[in-house]
GROMACS .gro file of C-alpha atoms in nm:
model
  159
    1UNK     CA    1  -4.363   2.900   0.293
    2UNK     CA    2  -4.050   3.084   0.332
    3UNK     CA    3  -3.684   3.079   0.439
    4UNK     CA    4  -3.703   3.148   0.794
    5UNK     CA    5  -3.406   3.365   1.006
    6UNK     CA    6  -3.314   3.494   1.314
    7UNK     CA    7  -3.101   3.787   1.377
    8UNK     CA    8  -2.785   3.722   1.543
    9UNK     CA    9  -2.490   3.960   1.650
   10UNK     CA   10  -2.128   3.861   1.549
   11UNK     CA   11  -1.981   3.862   1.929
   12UNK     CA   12  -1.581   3.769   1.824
   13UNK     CA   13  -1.417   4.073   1.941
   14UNK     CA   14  -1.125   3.991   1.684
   15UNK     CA   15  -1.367   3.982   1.383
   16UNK     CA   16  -1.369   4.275   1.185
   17UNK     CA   17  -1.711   4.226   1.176
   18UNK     CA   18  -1.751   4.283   1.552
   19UNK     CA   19  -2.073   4.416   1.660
   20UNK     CA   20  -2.232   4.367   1.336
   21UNK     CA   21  -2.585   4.197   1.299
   22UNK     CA   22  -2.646   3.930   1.052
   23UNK     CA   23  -2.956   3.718   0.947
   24UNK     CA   24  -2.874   3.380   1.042
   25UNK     CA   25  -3.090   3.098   0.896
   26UNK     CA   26  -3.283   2.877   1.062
   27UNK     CA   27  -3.407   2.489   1.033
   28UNK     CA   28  -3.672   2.278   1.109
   29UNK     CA   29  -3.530   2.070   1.316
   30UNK     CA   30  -3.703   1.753   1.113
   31UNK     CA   31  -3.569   1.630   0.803
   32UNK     CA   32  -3.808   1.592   0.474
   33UNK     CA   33  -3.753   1.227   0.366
   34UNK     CA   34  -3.793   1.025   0.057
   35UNK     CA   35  -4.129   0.951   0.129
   36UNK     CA   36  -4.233   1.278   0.183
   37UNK     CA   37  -4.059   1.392  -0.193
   38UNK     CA   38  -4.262   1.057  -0.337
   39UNK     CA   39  -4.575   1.209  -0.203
   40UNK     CA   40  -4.527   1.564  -0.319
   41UNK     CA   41  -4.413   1.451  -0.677
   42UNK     CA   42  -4.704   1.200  -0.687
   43UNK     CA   43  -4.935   1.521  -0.642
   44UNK     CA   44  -4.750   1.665  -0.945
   45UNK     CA   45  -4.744   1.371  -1.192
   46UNK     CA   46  -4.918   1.095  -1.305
   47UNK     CA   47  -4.670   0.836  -1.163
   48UNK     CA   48  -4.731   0.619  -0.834
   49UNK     CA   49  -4.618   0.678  -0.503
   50UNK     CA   50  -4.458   0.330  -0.515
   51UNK     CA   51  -4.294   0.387  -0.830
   52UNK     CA   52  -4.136   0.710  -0.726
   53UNK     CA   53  -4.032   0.568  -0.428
   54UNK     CA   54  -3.856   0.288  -0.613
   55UNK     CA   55  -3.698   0.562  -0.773
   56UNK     CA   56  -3.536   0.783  -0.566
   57UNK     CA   57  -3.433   0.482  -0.337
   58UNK     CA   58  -3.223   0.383  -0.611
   59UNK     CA   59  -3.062   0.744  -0.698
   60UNK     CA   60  -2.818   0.708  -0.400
   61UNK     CA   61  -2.691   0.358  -0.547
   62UNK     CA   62  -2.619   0.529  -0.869
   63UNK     CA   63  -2.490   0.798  -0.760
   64UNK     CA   64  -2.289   0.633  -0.569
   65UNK     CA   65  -2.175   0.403  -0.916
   66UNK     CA   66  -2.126   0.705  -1.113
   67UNK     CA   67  -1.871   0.932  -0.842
   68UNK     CA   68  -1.719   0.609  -0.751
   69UNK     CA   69  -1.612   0.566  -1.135
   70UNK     CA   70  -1.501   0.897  -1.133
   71UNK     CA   71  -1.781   1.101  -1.366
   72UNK     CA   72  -2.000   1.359  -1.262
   73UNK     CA   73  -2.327   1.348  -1.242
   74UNK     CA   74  -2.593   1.604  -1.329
   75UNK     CA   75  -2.960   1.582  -1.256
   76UNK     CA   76  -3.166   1.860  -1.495
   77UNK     CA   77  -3.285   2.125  -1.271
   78UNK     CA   78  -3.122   1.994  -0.963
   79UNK     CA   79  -2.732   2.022  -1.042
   80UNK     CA   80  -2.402   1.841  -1.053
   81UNK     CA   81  -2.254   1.638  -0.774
   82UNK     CA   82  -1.886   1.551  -0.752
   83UNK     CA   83  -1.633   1.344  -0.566
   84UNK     CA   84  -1.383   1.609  -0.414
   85UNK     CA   85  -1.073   1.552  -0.091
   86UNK     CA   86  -0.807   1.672   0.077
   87UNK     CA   87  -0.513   1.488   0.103
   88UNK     CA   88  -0.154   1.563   0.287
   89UNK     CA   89   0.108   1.762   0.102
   90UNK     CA   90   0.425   1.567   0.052
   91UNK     CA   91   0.777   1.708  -0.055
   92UNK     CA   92   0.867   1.431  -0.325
   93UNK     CA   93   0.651   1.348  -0.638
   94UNK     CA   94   0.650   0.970  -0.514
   95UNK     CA   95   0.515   1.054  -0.214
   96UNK     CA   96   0.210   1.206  -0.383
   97UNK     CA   97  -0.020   0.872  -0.369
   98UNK     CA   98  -0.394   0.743  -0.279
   99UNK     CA   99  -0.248   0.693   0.042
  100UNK     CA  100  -0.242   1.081   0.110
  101UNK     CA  101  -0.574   1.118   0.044
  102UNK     CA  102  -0.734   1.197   0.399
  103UNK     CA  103  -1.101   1.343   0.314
  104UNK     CA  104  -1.370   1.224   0.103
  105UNK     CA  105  -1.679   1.462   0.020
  106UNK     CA  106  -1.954   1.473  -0.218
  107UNK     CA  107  -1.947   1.833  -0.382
  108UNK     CA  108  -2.274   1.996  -0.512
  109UNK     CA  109  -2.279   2.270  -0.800
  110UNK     CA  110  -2.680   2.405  -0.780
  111UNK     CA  111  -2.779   2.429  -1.148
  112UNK     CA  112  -2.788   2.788  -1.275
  113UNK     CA  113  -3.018   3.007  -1.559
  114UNK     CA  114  -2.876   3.322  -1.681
  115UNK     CA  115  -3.132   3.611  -1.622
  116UNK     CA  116  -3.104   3.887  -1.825
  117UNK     CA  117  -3.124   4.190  -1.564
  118UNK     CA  118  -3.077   4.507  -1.865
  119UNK     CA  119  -2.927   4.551  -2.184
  120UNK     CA  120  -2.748   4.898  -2.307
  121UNK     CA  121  -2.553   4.979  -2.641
  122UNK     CA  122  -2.233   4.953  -2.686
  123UNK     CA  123  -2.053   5.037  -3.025
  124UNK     CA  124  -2.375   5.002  -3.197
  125UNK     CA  125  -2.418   4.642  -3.045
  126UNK     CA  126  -2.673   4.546  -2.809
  127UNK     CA  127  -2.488   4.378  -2.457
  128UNK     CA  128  -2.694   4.223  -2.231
  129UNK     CA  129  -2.619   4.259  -1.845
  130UNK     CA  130  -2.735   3.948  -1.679
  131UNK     CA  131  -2.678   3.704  -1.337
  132UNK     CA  132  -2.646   3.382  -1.282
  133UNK     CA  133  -2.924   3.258  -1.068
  134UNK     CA  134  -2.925   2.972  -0.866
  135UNK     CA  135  -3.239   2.751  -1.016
  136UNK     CA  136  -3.318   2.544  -0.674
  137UNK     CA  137  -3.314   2.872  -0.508
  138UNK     CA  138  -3.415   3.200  -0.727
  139UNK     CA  139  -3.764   3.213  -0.634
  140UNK     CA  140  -3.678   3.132  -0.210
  141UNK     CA  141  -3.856   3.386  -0.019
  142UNK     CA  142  -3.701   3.512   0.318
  143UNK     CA  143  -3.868   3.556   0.670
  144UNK     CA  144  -3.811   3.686   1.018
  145UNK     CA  145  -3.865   3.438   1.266
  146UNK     CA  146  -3.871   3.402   1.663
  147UNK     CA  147  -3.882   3.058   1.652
  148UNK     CA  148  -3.564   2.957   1.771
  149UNK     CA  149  -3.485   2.647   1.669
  150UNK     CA  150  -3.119   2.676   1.648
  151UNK     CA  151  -3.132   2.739   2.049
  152UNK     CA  152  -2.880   3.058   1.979
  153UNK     CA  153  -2.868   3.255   2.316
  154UNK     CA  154  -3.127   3.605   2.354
  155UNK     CA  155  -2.829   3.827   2.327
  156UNK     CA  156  -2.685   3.693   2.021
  157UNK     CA  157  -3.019   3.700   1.869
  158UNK     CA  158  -3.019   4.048   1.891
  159UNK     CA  159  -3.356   4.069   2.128
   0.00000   0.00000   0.00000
């Protein structure tokens, strides 16, 4: 399987990216659920459906514990998830309280490997050139589709 996209032409005439095509992805429009990631990961472990069902049901609660006392959480190979907001900006110091605070959010950090991409020599030492890849998404393959699913009008689609 693959990432799929649609091509889609930027059409705001005050962009400076007028004109331009872009590759625009698009979505199933049907979620994958908890018991569809139970059934996968019981087809890559020894553990029961049930049990990692039981699992992941209770992931939200504690993640939910953890950000509401303030810590961040990291899963291995998944990432870290934060609390972040917004709040109002206030003149006075005083006025800066929980009461400003307008926006909750979860934020999510993908974990990331370092991939060495080249080495040279530099003053007789060896420096590696390298990128941080994304680990949930390194290995994503990309796709053209005509499947519309985001219902984006012919002309913007660039047919």
């Amino acid at each position: 399987m693959s990432q799929k996209y649609i091509k889609t032409k930027n059409n705001n005439t005050k962009s400076p990216a007028y004109g331009k095509y872009y590759a625009k992805a698009v979505y199933d429009e049907k979620f994958v659920e908890t018991d569809d990631i139970a059934d996968f990961i019981q087809t890559q472990a020894t553990l029961k459906r049930s049990d990692i069902k039981a699992a992941l049901d209770e992931l939200g609660s504690a993640l939910k514990h953890f950000l509401g006392m303030g810590q961040k959480v990291r899963l291995k190979g998944i990432g870290i998830f934060k609390v972040g907001f917004s709040s109002i900006g206030v003149t006075k110091l005083e006025d800066c309280t929980a009461a400003t605070i307008t926006t909750r959010r979860v934020l999510f950090s993908p974990e990331k490997e370092r991939i060495v991409v080249g080495s040279t020599i530099k003053d007789g030492k060896i420096i590696q050139e390298y990128v941080n890849a994304k680990t949930l998404v390194k290995d994503v393959a990309f796709e053209e589709t005509h499947d519309n699913a985001m219902n984006v009008p012919a002309e913007q689609s660039g047919d």
